[in-house]
mmCIF file of C-alpha atoms in Angstrom:
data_model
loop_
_atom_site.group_PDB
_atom_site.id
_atom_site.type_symbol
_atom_site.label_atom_id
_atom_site.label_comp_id
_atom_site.label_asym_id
_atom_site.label_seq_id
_atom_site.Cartn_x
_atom_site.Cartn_y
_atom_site.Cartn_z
ATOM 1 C CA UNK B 904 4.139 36.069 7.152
ATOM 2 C CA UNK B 905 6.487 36.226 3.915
ATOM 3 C CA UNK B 906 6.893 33.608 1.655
ATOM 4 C CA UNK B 907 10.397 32.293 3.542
ATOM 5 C CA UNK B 908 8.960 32.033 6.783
ATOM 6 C CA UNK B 909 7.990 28.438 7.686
ATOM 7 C CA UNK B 910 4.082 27.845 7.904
ATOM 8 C CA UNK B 911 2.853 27.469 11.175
ATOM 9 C CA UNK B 912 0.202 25.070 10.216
ATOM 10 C CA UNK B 913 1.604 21.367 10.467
ATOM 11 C CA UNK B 914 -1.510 19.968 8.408
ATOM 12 C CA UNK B 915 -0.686 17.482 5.273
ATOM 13 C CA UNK B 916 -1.395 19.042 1.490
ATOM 14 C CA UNK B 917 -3.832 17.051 -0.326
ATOM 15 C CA UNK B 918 -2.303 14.870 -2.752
ATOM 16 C CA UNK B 919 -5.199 14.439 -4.513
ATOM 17 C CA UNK B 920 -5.173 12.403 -7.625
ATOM 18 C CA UNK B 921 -2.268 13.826 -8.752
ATOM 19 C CA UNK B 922 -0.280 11.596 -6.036
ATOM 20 C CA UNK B 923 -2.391 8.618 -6.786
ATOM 21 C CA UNK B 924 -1.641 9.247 -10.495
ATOM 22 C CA UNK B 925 2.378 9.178 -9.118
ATOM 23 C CA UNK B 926 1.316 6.057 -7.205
ATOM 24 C CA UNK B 927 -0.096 4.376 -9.590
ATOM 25 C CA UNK B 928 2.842 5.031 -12.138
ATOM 26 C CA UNK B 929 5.260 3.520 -9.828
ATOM 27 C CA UNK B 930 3.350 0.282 -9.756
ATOM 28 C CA UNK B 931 1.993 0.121 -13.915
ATOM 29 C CA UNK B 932 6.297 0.705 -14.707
ATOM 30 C CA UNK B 933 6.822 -2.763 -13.001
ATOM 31 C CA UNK B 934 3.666 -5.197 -13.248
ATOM 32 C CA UNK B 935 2.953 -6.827 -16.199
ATOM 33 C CA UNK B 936 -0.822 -6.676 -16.743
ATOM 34 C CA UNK B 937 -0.955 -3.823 -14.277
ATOM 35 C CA UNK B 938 -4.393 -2.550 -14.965
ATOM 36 C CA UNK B 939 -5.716 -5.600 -13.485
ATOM 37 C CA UNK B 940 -5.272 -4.369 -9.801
ATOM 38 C CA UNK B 941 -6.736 -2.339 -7.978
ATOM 39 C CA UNK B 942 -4.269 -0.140 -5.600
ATOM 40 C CA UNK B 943 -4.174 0.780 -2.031
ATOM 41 C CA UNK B 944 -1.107 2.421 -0.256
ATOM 42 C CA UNK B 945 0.075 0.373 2.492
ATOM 43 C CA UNK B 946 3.230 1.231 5.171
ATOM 44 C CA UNK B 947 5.671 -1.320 6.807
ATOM 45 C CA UNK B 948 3.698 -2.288 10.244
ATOM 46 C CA UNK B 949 4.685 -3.431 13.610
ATOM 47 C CA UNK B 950 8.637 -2.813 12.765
ATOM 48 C CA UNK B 951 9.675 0.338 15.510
ATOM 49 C CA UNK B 952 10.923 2.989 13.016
ATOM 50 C CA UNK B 953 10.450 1.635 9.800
ATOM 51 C CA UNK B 954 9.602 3.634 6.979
ATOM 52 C CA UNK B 955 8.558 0.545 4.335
ATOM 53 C CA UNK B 956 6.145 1.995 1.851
ATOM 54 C CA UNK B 957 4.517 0.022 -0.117
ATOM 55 C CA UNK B 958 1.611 0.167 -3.127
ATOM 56 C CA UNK B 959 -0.616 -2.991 -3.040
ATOM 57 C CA UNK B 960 -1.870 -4.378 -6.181
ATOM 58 C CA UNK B 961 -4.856 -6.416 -5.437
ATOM 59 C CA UNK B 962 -7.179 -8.504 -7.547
ATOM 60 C CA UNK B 963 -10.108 -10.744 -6.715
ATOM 61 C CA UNK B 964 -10.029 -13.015 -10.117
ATOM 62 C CA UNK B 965 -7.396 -14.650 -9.707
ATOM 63 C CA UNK B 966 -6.920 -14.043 -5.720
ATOM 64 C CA UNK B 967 -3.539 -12.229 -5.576
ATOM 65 C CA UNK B 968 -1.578 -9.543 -4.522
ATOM 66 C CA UNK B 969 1.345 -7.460 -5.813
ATOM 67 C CA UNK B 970 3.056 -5.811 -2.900
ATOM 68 C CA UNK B 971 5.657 -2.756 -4.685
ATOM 69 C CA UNK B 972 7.955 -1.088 -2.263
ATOM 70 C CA UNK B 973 7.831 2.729 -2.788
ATOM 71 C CA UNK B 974 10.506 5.556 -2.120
ATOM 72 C CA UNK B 975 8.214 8.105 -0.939
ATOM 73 C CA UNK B 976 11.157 11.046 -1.612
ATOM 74 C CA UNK B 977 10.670 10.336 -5.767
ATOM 75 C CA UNK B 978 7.689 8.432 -5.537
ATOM 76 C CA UNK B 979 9.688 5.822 -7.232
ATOM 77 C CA UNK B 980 10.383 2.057 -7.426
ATOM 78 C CA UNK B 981 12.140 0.763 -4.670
ATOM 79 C CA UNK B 982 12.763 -3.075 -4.670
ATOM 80 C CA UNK B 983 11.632 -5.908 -6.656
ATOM 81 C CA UNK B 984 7.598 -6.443 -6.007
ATOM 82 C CA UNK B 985 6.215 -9.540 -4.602
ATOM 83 C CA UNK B 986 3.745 -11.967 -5.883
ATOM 84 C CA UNK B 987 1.194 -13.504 -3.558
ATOM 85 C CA UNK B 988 -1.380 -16.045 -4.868
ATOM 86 C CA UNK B 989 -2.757 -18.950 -3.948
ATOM 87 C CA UNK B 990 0.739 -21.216 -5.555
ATOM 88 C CA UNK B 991 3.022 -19.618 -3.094
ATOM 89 C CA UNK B 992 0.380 -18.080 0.075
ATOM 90 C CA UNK B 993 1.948 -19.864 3.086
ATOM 91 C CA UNK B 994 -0.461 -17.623 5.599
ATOM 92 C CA UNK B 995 -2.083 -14.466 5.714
ATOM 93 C CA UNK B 996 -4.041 -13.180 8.852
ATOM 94 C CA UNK B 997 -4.976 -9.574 9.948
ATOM 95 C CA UNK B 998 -3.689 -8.766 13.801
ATOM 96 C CA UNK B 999 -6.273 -7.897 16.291
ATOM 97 C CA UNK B 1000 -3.813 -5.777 17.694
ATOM 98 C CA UNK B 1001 -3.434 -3.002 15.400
ATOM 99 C CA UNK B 1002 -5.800 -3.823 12.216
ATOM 100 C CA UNK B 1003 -2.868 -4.427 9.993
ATOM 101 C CA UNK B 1004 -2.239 -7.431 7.485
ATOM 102 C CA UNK B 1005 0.163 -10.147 7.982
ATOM 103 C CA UNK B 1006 1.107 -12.216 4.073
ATOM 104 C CA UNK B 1007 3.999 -14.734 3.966
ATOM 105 C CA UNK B 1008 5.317 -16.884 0.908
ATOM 106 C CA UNK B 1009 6.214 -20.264 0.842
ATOM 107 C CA UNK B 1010 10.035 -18.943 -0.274
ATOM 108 C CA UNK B 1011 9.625 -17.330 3.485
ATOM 109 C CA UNK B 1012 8.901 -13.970 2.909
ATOM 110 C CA UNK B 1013 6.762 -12.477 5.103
ATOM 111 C CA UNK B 1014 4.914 -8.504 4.930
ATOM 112 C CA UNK B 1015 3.086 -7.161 7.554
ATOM 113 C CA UNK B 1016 1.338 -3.116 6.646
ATOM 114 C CA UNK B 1017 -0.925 -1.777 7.429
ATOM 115 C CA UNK B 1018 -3.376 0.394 5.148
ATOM 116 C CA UNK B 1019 -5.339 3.649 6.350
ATOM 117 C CA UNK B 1020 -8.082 5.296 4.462
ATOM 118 C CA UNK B 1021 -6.091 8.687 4.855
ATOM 119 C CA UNK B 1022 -2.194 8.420 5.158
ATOM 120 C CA UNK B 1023 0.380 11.018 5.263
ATOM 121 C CA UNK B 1024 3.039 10.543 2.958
ATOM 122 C CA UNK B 1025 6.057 12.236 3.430
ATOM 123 C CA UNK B 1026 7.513 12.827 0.492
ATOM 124 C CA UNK B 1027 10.460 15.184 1.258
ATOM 125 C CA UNK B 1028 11.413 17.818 4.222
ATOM 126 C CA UNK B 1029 8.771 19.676 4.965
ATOM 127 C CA UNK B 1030 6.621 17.848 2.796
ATOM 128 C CA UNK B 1031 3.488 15.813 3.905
ATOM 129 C CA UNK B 1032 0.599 14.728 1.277
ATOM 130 C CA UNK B 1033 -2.409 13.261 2.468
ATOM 131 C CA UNK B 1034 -3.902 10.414 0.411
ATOM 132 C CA UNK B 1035 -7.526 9.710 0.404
ATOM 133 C CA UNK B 1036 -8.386 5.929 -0.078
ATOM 134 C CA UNK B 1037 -11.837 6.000 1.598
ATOM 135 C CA UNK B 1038 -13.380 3.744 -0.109
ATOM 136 C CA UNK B 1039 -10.344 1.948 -1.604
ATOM 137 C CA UNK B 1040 -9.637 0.564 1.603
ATOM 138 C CA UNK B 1041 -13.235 -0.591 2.315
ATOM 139 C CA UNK B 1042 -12.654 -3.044 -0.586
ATOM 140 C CA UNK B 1043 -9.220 -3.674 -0.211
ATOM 141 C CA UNK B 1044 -10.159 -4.792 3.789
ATOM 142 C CA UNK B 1045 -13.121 -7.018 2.081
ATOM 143 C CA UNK B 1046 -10.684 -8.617 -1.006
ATOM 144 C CA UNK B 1047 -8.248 -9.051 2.267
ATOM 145 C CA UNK B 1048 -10.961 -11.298 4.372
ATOM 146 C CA UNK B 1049 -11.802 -13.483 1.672
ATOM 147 C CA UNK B 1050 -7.873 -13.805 0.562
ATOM 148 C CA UNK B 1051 -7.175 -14.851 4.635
ATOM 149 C CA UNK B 1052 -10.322 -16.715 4.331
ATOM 150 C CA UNK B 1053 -8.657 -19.064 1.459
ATOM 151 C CA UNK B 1054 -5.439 -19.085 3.110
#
């Protein structure tokens, strides 16, 4: 095989903490007190071809989350992030049906993702990085049964 022939193998690179380093830049550039949260990668669930990425801030003192869309192609800002504490929580439940989260606002806006301890992102043709969140999901699923647990 030369370099310009297309690799056969359709595995993910490993992003390794060089993409959670990206990840985590995208959130610190717009939260204010950003190194309170912890971080989890999350994607748009339940919505037939949507492509919603987001990084979830999450902290357990004061309950809240941060939920930062993410464009995956410059691993960049992609919206305004949401605030979700216990002022403006109007629910928050996890589905049976896939695993995924379910948060809504009292302004009406509602997020359902879902968050995987080894996602592929793909970050441009041809492009696939794998992000391992083992144990970063393990707490993220624990802050996320005590913050439906308050709800």
């Amino acid at each position: 095989m030369t370099p310009e022939e297309p690799s056969s193998s359709s595995r993910p690179l490993d992003g390794g903490q060089g993409l959670k380093n990206a990840l985590r830049r995208v959130f610190d550039s717009q939260i204010p007190n950003y190194g309170d949260y912890n971080l989890v990668f999350a994607v748009q669930a339940a919505t037939p071809g949507a492509r919603t990425a987001y990084v979830v801030g999450y902290r357990w003192k004061p309950a809240e989350l941060m939920i930062a869309p993410v464009d995956l192609a410059g691993i960049t800002g992609a919206g305004v992030p949401v605030e979700v504490n216990m002022t403006n929580l109007a629910h928050a439940l996890q589905w049976d049906e896939d695993g995924s989260f379910e948060v809504g606002t009292s302004t009406g806006r509602i997020f359902r993702f879902g968050v995987t301890p080894a996602p592929v992102l793909d970050v441009g043709p041809g492009t696939a990085l794998q992000l391992l969140q083992h144990e970063d999901v393990t707490d993220f699923t624990s802050f996320m049964e005590a913050f439906i647990g308050m709800s």
